[in-house]
Structure formats: structure tokens, C-alpha cells
Backbone as ProteinMPNN parsed JSONL, in Angstrom:
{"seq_chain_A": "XXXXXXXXXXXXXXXXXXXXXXXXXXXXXXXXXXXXXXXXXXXXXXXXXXXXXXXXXXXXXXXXXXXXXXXXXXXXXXXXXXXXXXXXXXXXXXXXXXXXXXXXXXXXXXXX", "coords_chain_A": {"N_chain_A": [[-3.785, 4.341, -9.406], [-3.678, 1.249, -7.958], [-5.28, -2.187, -7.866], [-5.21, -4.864, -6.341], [-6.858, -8.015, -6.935], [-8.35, -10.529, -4.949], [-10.322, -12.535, -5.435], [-11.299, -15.995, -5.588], [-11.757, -17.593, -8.439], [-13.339, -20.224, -7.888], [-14.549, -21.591, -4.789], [-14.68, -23.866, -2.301], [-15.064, -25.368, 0.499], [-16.173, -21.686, 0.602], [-14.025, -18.665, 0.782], [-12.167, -18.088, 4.288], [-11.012, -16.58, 5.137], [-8.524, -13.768, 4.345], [-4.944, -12.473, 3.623], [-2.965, -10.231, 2.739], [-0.159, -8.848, 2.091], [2.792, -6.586, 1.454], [6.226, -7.004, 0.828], [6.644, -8.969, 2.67], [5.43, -7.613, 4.886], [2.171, -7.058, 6.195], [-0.582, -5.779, 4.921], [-3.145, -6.202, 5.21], [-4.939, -4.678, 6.952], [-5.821, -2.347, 5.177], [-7.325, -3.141, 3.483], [-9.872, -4.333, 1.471], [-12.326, -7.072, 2.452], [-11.456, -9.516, 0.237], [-10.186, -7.497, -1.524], [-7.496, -5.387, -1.99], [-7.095, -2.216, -2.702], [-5.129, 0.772, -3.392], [-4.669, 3.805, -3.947], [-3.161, 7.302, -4.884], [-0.492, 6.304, -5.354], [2.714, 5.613, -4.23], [5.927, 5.777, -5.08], [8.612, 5.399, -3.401], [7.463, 4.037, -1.113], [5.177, 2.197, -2.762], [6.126, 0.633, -3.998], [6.986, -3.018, -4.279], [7.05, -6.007, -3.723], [3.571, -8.169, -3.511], [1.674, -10.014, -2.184], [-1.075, -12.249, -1.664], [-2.75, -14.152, 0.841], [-4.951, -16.475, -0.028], [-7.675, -19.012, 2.856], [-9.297, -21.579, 3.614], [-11.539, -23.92, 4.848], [-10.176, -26.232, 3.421], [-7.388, -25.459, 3.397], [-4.834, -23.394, 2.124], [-4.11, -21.032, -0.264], [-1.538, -19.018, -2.472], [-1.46, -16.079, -3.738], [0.538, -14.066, -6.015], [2.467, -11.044, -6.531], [4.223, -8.488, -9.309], [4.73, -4.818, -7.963], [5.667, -2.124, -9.721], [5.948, 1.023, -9.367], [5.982, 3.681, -11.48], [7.434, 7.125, -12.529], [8.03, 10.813, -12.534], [11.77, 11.775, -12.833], [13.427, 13.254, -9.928], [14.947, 16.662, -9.201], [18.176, 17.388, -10.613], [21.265, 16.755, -8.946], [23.998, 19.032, -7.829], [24.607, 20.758, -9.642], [26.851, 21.841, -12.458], [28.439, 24.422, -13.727], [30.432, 23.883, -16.611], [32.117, 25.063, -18.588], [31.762, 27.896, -19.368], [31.542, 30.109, -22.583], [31.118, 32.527, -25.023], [28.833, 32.321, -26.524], [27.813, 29.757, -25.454], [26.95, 27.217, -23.291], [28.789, 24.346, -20.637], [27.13, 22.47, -18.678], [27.207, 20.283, -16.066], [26.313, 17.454, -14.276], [25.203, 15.82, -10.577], [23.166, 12.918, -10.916], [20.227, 12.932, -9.833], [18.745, 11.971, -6.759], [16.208, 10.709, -7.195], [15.543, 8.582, -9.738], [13.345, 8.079, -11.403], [12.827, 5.881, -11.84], [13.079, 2.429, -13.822], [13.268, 2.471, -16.711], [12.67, 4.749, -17.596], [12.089, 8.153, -19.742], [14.572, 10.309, -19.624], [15.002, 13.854, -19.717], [15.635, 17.146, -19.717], [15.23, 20.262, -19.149], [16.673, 23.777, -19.86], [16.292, 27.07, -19.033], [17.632, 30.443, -19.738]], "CA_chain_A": [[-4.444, 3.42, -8.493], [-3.477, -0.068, -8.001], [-6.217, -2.977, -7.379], [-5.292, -6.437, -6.289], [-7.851, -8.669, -6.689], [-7.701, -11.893, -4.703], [-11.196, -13.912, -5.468], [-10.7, -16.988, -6.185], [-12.652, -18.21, -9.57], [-13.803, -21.402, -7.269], [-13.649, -21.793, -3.627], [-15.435, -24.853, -2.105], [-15.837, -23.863, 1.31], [-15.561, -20.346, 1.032], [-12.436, -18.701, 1.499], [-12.227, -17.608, 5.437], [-9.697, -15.338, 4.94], [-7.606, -12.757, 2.78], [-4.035, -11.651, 4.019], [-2.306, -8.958, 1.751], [1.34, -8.82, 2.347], [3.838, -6.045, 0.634], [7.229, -7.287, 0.975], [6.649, -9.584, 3.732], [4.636, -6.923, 5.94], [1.078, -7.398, 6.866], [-1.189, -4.593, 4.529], [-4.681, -6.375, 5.004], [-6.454, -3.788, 7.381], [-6.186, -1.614, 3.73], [-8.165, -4.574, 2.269], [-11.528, -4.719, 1.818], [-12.478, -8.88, 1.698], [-10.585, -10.01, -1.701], [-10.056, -6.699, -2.895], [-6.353, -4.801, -2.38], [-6.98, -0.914, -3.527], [-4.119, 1.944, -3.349], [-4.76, 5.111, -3.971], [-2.154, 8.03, -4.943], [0.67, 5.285, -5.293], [4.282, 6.256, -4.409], [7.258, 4.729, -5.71], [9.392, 4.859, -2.606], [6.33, 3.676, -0.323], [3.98, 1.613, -2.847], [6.593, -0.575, -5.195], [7.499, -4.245, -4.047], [6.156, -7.646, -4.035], [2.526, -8.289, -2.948], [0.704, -11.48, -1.816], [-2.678, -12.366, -1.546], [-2.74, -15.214, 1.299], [-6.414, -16.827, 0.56], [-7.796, -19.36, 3.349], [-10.635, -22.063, 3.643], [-11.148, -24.98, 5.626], [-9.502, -26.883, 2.155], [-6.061, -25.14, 3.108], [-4.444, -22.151, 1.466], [-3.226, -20.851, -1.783], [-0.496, -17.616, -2.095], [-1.23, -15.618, -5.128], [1.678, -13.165, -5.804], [2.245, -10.318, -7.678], [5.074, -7.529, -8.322], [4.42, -3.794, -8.371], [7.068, -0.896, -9.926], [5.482, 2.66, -9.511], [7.281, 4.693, -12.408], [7.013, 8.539, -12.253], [8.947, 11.143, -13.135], [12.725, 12.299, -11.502], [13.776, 14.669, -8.858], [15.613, 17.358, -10.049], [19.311, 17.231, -10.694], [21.689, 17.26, -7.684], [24.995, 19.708, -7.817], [24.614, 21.366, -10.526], [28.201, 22.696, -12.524], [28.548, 25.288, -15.445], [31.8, 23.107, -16.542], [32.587, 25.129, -19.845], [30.988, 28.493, -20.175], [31.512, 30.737, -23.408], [30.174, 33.56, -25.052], [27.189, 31.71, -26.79], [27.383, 28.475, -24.915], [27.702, 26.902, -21.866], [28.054, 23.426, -20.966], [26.704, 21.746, -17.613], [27.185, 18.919, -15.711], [25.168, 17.084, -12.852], [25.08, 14.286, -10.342], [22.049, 12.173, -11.164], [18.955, 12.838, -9.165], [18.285, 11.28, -5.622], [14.941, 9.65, -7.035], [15.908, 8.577, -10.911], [11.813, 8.041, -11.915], [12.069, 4.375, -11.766], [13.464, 1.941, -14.611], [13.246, 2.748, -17.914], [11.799, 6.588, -17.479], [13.342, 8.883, -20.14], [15.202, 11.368, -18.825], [15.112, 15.198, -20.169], [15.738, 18.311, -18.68], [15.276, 21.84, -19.993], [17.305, 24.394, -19.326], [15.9, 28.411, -19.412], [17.826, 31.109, -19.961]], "C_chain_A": [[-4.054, 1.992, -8.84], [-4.476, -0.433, -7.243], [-5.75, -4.427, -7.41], [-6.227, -7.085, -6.032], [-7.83, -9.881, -6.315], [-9.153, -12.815, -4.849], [-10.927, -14.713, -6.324], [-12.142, -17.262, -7.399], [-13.21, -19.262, -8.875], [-13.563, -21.728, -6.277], [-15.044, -22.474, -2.96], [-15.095, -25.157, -0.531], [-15.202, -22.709, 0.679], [-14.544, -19.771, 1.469], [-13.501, -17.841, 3.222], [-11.942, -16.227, 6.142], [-8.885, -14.805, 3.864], [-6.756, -12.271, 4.177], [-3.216, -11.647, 2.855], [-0.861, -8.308, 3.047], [1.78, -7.702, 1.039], [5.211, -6.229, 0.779], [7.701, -8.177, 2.309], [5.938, -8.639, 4.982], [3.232, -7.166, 5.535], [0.413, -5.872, 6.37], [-2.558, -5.161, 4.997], [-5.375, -5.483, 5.564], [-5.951, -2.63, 6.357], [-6.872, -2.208, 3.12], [-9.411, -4.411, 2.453], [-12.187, -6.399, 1.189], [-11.381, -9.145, 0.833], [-9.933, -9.179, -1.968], [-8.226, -5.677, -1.972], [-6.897, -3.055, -3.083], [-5.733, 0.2, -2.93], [-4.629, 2.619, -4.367], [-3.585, 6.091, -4.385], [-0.658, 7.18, -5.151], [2.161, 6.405, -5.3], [5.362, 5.706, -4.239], [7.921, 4.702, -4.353], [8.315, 3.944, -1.561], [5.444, 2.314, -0.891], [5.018, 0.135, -3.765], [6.699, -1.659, -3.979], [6.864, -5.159, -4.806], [5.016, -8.026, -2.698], [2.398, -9.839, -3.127], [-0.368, -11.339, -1.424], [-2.467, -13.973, -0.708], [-4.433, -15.776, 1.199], [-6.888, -18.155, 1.206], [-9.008, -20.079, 3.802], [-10.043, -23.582, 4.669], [-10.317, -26.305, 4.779], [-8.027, -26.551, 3.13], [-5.917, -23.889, 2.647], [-3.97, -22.03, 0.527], [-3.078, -19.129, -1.691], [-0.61, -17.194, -3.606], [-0.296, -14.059, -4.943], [1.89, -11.843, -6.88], [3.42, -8.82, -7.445], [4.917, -5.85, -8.909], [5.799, -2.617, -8.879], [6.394, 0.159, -10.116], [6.469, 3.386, -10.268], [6.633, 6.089, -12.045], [8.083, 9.434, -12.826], [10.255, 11.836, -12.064], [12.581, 13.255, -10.667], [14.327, 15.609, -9.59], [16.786, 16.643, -10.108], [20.169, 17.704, -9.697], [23.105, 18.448, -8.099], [25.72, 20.227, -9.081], [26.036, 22.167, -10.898], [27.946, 23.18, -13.586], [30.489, 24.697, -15.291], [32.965, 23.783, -18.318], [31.616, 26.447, -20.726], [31.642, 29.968, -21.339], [30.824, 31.8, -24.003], [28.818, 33.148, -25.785], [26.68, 30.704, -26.452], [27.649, 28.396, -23.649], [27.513, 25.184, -21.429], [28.16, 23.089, -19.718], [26.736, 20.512, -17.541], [26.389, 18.699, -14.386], [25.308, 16.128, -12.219], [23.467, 13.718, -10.554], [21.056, 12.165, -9.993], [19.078, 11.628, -7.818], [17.209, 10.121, -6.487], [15.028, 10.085, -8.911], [14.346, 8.426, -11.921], [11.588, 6.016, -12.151], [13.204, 3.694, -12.886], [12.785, 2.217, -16.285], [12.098, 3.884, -18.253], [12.905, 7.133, -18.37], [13.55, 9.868, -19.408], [15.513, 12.917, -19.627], [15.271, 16.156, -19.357], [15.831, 19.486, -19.855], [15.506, 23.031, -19.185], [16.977, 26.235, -20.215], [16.95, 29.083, -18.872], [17.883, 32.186, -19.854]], "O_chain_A": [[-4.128, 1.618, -10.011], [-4.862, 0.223, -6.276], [-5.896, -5.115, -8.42], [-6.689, -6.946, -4.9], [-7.333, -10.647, -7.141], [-9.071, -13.919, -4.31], [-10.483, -14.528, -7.457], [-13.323, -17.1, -7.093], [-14.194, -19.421, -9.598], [-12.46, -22.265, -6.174], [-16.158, -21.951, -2.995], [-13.908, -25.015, -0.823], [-14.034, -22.66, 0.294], [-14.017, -20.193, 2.498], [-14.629, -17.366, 3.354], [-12.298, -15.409, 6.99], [-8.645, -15.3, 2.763], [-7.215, -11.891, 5.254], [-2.842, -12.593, 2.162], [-0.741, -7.73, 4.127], [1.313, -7.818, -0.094], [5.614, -5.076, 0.934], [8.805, -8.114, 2.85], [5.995, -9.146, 6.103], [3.116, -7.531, 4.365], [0.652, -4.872, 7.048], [-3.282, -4.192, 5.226], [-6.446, -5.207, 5.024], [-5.559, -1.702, 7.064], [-7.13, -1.796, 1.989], [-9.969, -4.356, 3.549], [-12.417, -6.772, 0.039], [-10.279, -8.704, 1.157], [-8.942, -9.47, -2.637], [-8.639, -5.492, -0.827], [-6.994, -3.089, -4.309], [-5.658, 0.216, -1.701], [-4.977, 2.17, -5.459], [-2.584, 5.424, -4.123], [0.329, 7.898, -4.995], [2.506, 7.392, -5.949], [5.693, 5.154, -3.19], [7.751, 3.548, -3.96], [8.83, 2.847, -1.349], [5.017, 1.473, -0.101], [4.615, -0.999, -4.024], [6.527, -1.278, -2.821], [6.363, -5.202, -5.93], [5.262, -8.145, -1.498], [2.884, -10.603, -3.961], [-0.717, -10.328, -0.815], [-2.093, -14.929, -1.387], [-5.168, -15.576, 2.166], [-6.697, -19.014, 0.345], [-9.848, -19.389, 4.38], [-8.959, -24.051, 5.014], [-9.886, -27.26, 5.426], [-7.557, -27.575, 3.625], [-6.909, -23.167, 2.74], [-3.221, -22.946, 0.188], [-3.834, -18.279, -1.22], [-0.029, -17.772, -4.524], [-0.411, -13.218, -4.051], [1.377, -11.859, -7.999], [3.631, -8.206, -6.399], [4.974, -5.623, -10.118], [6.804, -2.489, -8.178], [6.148, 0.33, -11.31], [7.586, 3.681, -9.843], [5.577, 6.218, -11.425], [8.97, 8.949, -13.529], [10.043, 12.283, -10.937], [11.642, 14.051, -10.689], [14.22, 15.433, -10.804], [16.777, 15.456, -9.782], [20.073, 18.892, -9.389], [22.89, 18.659, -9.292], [26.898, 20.167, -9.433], [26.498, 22.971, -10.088], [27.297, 22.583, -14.445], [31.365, 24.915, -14.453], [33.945, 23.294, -18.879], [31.058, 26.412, -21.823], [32.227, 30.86, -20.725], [29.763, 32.063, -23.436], [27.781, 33.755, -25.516], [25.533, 30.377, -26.755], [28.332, 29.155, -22.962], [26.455, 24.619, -21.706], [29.289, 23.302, -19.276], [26.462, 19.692, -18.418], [25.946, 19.569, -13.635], [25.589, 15.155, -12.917], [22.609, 14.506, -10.158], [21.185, 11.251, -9.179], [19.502, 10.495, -8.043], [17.386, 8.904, -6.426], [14.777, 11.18, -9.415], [14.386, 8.693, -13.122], [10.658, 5.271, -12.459], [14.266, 4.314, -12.94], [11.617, 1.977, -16.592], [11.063, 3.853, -18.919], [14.109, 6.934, -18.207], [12.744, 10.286, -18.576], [16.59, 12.88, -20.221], [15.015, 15.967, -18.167], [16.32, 19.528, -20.984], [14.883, 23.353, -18.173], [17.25, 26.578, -21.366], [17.398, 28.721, -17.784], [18.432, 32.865, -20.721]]}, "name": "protein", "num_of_chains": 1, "seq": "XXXXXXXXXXXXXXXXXXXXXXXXXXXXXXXXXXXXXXXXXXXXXXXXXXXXXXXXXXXXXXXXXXXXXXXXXXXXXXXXXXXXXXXXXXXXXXXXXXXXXXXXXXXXXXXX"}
């Protein structure tokens, strides 16, 4: 779950308004007032860069913020036995459609 929280520590009027941006699109009817919540988050769908536009008769102030949903990979695409023997064998792979994000280790276990 991700929670952006946009109240301001001091707002002299009242803010008016909250708009919640993800990459330049328009999330606020997900907003409740101030508050930003996601649910189930999913890396191709939930990562970018958020904004919090908040709005008083003062003017406005853009608080920003950037999300990276890690998780773990897809499988492995095109799978080759490149070298098999009578007690070994050794495989090769192209690298997963969906790699788990930036700096996800990467393992795989292979049954027999």
C-alpha cells in the first residue's frame, strides 16, 4: 500500500483543493481530501512520479514525490539446454519480460 499524504502543516485560508497527478495524469477522484491511498500496487500500472497540487485563496504549492514498485520477475523467456551431459546440463535464457524492478536479486531454481 502506498499513502500520499498532502496536508499541509499550516494553511491560512484553508487549502480549497487537492489535485493528485501520476505522471502528469489526473488521479484525484482516488483521493480522499489530502490523502492519496493505493491499494495492491503494480509496478507496470502504480510506479512514476506523483504530485500533490494543494490550493487556497494564498495561491498554490506542488509537493512531489517518486514511486518504484519492486516485486519479483516473470519467468525466464526461451529457455535453451546449451550443453547437456551425463551429470550436467547447462542452460541459457533471454531475460524475463518484467525484470522485478531495479536492484531485485535474481535466482532461479531449477527441478529435476
Amino acid at each position: 500500500t502506498f499513502t500520499f499524504n498532502c496536508t499541509p502543516s499550516a494553511a491560512n485560508p484553508p487549502p480549497s483543493s487537492y489535485v493528485f497527478e501520476r505522471d502528469g495524469v489526473d488521479i484525484t477522484e482516488g483521493a480522499s481530501g489530502s490523502i492519496l491511498t493505493i491499494s495492491s500496487l503494480k509496478r507496470s500500472k502504480d510506479s512514476g512520479n506523483y504530485t500533490c497540487v494543494v490550493t487556497n485563496e494564498a495561491g498554490s504549492v506542488t509537493i512531489a514525490t517518486n514511486v518504484n514498485v519492486l516485486g519479483p520477475s516473470s519467468v525466464p523467456q526461451s529457455i535453451t539446454f546449451d550443453d547437456v551431459g551425463p551429470f550436467s546440463v547447462t542452460l541459457s535464457w533471454e531475460v524475463p519480460s518484467d525484470d522485478g524492478g531495479p536492484s531485485q536479486p535474481c535466482s532461479y531454481t531449477v527441478r529435476v
